[in-house]
Coordinates of C-alpha atoms in Angstrom, one line a residue:
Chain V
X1 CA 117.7 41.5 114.6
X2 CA 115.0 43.6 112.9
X3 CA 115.6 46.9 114.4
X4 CA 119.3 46.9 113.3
X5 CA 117.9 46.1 110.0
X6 CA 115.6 48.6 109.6
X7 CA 118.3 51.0 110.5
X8 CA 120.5 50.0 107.9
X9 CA 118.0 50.1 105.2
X10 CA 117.3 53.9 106.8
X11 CA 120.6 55.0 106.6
X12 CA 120.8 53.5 102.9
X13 CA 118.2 55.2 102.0
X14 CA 119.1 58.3 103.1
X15 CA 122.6 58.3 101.5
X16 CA 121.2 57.5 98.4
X17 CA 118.9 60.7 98.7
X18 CA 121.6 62.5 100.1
X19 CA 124.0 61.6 96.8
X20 CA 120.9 62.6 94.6
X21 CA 121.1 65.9 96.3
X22 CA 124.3 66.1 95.6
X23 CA 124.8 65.2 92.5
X24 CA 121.2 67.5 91.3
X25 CA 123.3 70.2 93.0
X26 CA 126.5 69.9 91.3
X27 CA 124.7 69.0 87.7
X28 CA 122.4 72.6 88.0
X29 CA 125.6 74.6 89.5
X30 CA 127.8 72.9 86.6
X31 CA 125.2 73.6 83.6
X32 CA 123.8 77.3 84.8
X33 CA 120.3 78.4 83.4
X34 CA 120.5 76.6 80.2
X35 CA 120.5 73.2 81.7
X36 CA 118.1 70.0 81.7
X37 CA 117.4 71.3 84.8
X38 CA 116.5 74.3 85.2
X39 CA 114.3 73.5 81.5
X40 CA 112.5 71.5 84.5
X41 CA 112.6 74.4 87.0
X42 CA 110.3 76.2 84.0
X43 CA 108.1 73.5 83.2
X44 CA 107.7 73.4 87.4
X45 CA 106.7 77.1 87.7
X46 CA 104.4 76.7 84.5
X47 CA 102.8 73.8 86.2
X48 CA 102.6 75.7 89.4
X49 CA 101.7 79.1 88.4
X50 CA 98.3 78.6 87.4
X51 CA 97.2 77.3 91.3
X52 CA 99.2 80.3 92.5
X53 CA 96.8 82.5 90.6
X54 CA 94.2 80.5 91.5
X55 CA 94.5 80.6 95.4
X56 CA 96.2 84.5 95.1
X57 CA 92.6 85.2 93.7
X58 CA 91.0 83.5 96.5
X59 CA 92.9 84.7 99.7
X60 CA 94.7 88.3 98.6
X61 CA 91.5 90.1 99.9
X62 CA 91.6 88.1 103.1
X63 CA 95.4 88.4 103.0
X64 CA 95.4 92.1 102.4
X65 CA 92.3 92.5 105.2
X66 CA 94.7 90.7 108.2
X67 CA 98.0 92.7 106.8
X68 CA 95.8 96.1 106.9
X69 CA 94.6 95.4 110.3
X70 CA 98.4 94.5 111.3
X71 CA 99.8 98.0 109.9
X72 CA 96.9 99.5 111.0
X73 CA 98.5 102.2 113.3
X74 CA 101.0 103.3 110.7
X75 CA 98.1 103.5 108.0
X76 CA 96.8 106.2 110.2
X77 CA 100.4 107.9 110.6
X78 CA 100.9 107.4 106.7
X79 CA 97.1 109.0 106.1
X80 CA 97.7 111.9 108.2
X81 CA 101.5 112.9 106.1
X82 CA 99.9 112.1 103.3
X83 CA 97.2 114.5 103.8
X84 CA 99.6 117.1 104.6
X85 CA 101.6 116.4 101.7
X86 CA 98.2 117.2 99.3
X87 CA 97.5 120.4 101.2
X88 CA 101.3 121.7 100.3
X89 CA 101.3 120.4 97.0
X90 CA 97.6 121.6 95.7
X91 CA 99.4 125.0 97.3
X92 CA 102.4 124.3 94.9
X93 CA 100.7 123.0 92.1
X94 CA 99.5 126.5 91.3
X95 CA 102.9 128.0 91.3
X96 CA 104.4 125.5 89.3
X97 CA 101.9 125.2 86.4
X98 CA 104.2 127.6 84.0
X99 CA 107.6 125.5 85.5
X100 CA 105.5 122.8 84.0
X101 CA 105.2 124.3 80.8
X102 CA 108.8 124.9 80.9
X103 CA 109.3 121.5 81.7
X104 CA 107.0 119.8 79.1
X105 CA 108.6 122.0 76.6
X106 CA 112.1 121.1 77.4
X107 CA 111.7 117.1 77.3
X108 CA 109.6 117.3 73.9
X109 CA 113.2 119.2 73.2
X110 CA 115.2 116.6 74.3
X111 CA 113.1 114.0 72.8
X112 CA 112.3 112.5 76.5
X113 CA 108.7 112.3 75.9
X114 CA 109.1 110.0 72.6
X115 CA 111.2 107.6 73.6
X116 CA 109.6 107.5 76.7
X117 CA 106.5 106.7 74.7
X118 CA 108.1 104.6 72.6
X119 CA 108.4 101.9 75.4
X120 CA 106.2 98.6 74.5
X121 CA 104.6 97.3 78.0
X122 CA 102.5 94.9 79.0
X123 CA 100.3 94.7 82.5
X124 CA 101.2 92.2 84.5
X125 CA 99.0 90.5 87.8
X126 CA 101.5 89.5 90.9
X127 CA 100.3 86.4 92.1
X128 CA 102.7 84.6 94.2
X129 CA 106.2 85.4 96.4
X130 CA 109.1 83.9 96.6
X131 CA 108.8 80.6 98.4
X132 CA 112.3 81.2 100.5
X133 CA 113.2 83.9 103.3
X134 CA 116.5 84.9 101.7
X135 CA 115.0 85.2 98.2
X136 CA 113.3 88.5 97.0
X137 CA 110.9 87.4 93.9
X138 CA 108.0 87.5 92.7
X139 CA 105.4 85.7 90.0
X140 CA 103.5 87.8 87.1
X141 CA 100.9 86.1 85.3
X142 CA 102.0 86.8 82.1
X143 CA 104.7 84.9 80.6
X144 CA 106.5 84.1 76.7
X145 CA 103.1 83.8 75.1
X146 CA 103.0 87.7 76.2
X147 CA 106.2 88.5 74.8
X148 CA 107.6 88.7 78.2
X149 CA 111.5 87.4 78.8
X150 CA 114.5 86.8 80.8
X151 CA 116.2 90.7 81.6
X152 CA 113.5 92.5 80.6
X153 CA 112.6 95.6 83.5
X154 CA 109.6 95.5 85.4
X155 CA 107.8 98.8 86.9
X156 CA 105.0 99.8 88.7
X157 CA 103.3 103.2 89.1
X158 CA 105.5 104.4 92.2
X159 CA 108.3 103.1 90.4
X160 CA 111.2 100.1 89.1
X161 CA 110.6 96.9 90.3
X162 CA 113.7 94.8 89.0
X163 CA 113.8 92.4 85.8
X164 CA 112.4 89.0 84.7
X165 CA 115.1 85.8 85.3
X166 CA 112.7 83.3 84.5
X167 CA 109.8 82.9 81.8
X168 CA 107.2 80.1 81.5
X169 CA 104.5 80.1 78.4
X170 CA 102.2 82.2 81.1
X171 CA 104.3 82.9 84.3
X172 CA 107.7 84.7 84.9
X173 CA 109.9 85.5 87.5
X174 CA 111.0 88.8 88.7
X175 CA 114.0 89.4 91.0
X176 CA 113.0 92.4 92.8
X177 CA 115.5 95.3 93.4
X178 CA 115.7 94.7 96.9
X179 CA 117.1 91.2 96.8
X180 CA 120.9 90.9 97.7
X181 CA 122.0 89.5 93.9
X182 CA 120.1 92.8 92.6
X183 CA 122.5 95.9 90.6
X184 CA 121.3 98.6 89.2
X185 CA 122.6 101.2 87.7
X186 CA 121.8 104.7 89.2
X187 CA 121.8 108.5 89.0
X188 CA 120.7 111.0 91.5
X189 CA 118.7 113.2 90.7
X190 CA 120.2 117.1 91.8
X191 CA 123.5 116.3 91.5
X192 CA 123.8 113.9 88.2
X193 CA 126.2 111.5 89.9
X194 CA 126.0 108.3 89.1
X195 CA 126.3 104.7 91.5
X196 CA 125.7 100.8 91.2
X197 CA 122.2 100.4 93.6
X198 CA 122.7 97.0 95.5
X199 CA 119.8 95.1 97.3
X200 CA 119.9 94.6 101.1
X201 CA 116.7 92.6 101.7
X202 CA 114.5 94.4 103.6
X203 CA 116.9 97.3 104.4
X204 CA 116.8 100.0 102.7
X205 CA 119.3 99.6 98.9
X206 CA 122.8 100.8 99.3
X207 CA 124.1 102.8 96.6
X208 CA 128.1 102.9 96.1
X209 CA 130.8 104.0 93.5
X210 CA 129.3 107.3 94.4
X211 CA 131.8 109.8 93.7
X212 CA 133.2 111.0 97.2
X213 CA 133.1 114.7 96.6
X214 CA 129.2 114.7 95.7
X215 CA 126.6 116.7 97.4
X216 CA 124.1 113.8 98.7
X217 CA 120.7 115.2 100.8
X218 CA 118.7 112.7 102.0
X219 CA 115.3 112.9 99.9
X220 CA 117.0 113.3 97.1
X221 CA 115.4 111.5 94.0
X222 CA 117.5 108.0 92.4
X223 CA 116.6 107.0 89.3
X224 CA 117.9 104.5 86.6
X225 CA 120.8 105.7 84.9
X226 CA 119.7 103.6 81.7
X227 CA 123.0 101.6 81.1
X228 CA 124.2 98.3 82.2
X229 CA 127.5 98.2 84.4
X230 CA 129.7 94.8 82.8
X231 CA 130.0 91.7 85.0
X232 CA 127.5 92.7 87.3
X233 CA 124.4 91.5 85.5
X234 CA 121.0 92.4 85.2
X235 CA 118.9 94.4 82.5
X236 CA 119.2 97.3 80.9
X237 CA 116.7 99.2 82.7
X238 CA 115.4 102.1 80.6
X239 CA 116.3 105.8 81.9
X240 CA 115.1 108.4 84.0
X241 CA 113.0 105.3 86.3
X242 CA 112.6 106.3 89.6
X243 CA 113.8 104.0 92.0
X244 CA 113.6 105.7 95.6
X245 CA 114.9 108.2 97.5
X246 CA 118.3 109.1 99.1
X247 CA 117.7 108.1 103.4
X248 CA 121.0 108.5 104.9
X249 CA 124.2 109.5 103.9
X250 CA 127.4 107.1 104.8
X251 CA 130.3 108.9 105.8
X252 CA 134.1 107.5 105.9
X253 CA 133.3 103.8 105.3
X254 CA 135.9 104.7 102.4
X255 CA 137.5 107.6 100.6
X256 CA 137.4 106.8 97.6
X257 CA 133.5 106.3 97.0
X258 CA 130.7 107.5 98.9
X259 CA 128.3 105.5 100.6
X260 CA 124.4 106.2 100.3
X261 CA 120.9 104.2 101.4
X262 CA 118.3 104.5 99.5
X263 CA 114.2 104.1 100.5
X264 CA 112.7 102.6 97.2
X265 CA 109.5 104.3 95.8
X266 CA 107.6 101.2 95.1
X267 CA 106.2 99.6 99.0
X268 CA 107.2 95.5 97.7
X269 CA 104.7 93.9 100.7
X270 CA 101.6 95.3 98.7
X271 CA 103.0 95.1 95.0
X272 CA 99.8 94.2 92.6
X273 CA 100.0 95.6 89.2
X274 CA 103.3 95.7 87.3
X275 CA 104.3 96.8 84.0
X276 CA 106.8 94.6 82.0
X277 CA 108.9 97.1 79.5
X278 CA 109.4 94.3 76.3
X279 CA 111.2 96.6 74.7
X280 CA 112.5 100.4 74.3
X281 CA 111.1 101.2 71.5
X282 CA 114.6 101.2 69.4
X283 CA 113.9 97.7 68.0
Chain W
X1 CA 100.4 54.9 95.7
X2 CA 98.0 56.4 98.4
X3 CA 100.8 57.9 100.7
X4 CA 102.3 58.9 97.4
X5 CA 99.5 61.2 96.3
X6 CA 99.4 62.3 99.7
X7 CA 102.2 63.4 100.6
X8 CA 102.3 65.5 97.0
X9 CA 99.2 67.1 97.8
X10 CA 100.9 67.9 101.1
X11 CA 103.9 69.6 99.5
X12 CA 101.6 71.1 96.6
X13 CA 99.5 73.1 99.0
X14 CA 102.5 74.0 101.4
X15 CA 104.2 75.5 98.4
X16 CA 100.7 77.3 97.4
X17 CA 100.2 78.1 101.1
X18 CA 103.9 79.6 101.5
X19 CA 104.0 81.6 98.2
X20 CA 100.4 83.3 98.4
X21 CA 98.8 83.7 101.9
X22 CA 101.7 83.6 104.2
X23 CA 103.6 85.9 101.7
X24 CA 101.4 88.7 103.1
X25 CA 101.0 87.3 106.7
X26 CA 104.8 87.9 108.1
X27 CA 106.1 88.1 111.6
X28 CA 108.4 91.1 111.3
X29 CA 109.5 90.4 108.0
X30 CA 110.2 86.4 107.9
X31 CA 107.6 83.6 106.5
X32 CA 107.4 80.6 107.8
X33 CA 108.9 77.5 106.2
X34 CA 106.0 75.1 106.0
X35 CA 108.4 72.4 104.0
X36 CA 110.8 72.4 106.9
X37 CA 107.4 72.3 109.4
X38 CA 105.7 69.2 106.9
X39 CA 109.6 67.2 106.9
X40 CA 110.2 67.4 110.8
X41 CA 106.1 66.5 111.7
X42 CA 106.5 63.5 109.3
X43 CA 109.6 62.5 110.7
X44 CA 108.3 63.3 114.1
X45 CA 105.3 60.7 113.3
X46 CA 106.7 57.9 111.1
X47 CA 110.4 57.6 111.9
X48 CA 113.7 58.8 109.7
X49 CA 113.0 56.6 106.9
X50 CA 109.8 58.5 106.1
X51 CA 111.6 62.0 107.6
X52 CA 114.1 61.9 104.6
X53 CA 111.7 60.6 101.5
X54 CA 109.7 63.7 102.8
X55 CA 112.5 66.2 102.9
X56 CA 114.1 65.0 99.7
X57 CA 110.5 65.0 97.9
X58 CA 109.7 69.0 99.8
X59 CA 113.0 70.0 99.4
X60 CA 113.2 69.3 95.5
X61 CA 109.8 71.0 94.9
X62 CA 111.0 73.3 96.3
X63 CA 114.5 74.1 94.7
X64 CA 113.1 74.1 91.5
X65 CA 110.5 77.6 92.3
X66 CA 113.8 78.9 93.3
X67 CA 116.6 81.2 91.6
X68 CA 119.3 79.1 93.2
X69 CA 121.2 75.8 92.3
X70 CA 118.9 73.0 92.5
X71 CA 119.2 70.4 95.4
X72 CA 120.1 72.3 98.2
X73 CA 116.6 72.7 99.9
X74 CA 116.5 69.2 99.3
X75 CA 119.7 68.1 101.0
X76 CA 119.0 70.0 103.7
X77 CA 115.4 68.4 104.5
X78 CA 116.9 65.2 103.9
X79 CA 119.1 65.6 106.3
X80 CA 116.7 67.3 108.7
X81 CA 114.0 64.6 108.4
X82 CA 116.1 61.8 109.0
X83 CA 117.8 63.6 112.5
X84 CA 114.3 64.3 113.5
X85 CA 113.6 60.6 112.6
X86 CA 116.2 59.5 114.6
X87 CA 116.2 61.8 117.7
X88 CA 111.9 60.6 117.9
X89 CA 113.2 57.3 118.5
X90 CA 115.6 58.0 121.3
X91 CA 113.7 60.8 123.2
X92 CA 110.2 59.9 124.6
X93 CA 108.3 62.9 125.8
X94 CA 104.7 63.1 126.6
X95 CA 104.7 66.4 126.4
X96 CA 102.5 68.4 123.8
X97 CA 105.1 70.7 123.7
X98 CA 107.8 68.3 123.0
X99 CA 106.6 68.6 119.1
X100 CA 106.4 72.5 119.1
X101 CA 109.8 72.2 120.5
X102 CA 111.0 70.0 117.8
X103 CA 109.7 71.9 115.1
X104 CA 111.5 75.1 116.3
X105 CA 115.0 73.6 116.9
X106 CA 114.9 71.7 113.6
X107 CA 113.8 75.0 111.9
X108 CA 116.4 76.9 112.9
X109 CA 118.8 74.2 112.5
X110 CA 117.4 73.6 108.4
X111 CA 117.5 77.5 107.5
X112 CA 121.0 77.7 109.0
X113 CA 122.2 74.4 106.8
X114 CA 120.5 76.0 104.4
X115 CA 122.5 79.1 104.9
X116 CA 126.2 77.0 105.3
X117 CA 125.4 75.3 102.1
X118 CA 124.5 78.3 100.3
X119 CA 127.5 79.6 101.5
X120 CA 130.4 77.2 100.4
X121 CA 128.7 77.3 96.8
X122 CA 128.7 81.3 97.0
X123 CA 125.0 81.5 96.3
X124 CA 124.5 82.9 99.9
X125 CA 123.5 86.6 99.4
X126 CA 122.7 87.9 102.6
X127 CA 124.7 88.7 106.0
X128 CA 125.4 86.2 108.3
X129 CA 123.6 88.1 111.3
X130 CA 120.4 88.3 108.7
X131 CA 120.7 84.7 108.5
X132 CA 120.0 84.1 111.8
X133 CA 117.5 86.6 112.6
X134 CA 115.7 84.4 109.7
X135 CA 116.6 81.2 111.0
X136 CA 115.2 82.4 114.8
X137 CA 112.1 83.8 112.9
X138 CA 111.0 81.1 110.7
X139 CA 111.6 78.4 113.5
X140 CA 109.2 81.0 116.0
X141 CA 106.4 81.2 113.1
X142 CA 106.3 77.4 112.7
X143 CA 106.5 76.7 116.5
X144 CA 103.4 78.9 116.7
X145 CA 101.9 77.4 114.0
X146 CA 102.6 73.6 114.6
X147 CA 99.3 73.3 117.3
X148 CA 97.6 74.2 114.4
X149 CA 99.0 72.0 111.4
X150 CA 100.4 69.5 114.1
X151 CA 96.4 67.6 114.1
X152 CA 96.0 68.1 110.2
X153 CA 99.3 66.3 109.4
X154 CA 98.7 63.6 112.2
X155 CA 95.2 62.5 110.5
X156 CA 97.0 62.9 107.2
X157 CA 99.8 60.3 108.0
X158 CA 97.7 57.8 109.8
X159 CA 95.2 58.0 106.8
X160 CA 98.0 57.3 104.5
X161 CA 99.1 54.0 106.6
X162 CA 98.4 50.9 104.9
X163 CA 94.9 49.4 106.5
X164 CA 95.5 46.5 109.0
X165 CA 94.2 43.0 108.2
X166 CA 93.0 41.1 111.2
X167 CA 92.9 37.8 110.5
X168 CA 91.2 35.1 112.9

């Protein structure tokens, strides 16, 4: 008589967790980010973020060690382009210092160079990753006491990162291009055009609304085109950013827009240093 | 109040453990999913009853470090942990590879929940062939690190249990 009693009170028990899952998910779905909710999601990533900093500082150089001696082989591959790449460009570099000029002359022209100055940063550390597989995030420790909030672009050296979604007092969230709910909006390089930039996870980011008659090469630069597309979401991303470069070229998927992958500049498995852009300098 | 504390240091340090070191330690491309390892060795160990408090209480802590509607993770590792209850009790194995097994079939099984769930509430993102190269990668991690975790969480259960009195 005991057992069958202990399995009721299980299965009680588990439809009453099972309603509170339930009814948690409908509540969040129903009330979006402005909810009680997901006011407790931020209070949850405050509380966390500090012992995420705490044990990044701790285990990132172990971390790093074991992932360098993992990718090892393709270091080597990587140092040996690379080293190529510096002998051609130290070959170029002399050829090009009066394109430079040129160059430097015609952005001060365009005013390029001020507004690009104009752009109010702050350095931020990454110290945590998403917790789920199908979620590409990361966790800056610097948050609303910095100035940092929700939309605002995040770069790094080699290039854009993606935008904050969610701030605590010292932590935010950043939704890296790559992830699938990811759009930017993009312009390549040679030819002008511009496309929306999607997220594909670990594949490379697919650009489309390219317009079909447009010369694509692959290696061709992508960078931000600097305005927002409606009903897509995410920031407005300043212009000019790089994002990556063009890897393949789609062919007939559809006639009326051209299909294109793009390799993103910035390597996300070894992302440390970011720059959060807190505003453009127009306000 | 002892098995409490426990079992949220347990989910405190999987989260920590998940989000920092295994974030750079990947087998070709997938991390594992410690929460769905911690719900299915605690169901594994003390029956469905202490499966689902353990999914519901991983899975929450979970949801909330997410950009997704809350409650998911946790339905899903409620659900998980009390199966996993439930099957302990009907299939006896004395093989030490009966856990490993467990933990790799209910991984799988949680991510592609996960996945369905995501699904009918349009939140999933990703293709449905991605979803179970991650399901089939996360539940091949865990397997191989459940001989490892497997002793830690053992000694962490039966430390929680409430003392025996012997009486004479």
């Amino acid at each position: 008589m005991a057992l069958p009693s202990r399995t009721r009170s299980a299965r009680l028990l588990v439809l009453m967790l099972v309603s509170a899952s339930l009814v948690t998910i409908t509540v969040d779905y129903r009330q979006g980010p402005h909810g009680p909710l997901a006011a407790a999601g931020d209070a949850a990533l405050a509380a966390i973020s500090p012992l995420q900093d705490a044990v990044s500082k701790v285990t990132k150089p172990i971390g790093n060690y074991v992932s360098t001696l993992v990718r090892l082989p393709s270091i080597r591959a990587e140092n040996e382009a690379l080293r190529a790449r510096v002998a051609e460009l130290e070959a170029q570099v002399a050829t090009s210092a009066d394109l430079a000029a040129r160059v430097s002359q015609l952005e001060a022209l365009l005013g390029l160079r001020e507004e690009l100055g104009a752009l109010r940063t702050v350095g931020a550390q990454v110290i945590a990753n998403s917790v789920s597989n199908l979620e590409w995030t990361i966790t800056i420790d610097k948050g609303s006491s910095d100035g940092v909030g929700v939309d605002m672009p995040v770069i790094a050296p080699a290039g854009l990162v993606g935008h904050v979604v969610r701030v605590a007092p010292d932590s935010a969230i950043v939704r890296l291009i790559i992830d699938p709910d990811s759009a930017v909006a993009a312009r390549l390089d040679v030819s002008r055009a511009t496309g929306l930039l999607e997220g594909q996870g670990q594949r490379d980011l697919r650009m489309r609304l390219v317009d079909p008659a447009t010369e694509v090469q692959p290696g061709e630069r992508v960078v931000t085109a600097g305005y927002r597309i409606p009903g897509v979401g995410g920031g407005l991303y300043p212009p000019g950013i790089l994002i990556g470069s063009v890897s393949h070229v789609l062919a007939g998927e559809a006639e009326l827009e051209k299909f294109v992958t793009v390799r993103p500049a910035v390597d996300f498995s070894a992302l440390d240093m970011v720059l959060v852009v807190l505003s453009d300098g127009s306000g | 109040m002892r098995r409490t504390l426990l079992l949220a240091a347990v989910i405190v340090t999987s989260l920590l453990l998940q989000t920092t070191v295994f974030a750079d330690l990947r087998l070709l491309g997938a991390r594992p999913e410690l929460l769905y390892l911690v719900t299915i060795v605690f169901a594994f160990l003390d029956g469905p009853s202490a499966g689902a408090v353990t999914g519901f209480a991983s899975g929450m802590a979970e949801d909330f470090l997410l950009d997704q509607p809350k409650g998911i993770t946790a339905l899903t590792l409620t659900l998980l942990g009390y199966v996993v209850g439930l099957l302990r009790q009907y299939v006896v194995s004395p093989s030490p590879l009966f856990p490993v097994g467990l933990v790799a079939g209910g991984t799988f099984a949680g991510v592609l929940f996960y996945g369905v769930v995501s699904f009918l509430l349009g939140q999933l993102a990703v293709s449905v062939p991605y979803l179970v190269r991650v399901a089939a990668l996360s539940a091949v991690y865990n397997a191989i690190l459940t001989p490892l975790l497997f002793p830690v969480l053992r000694r962490a259960v039966e430390a929680s249990r409430a003392q025996k009195v012997v009486r004479w």
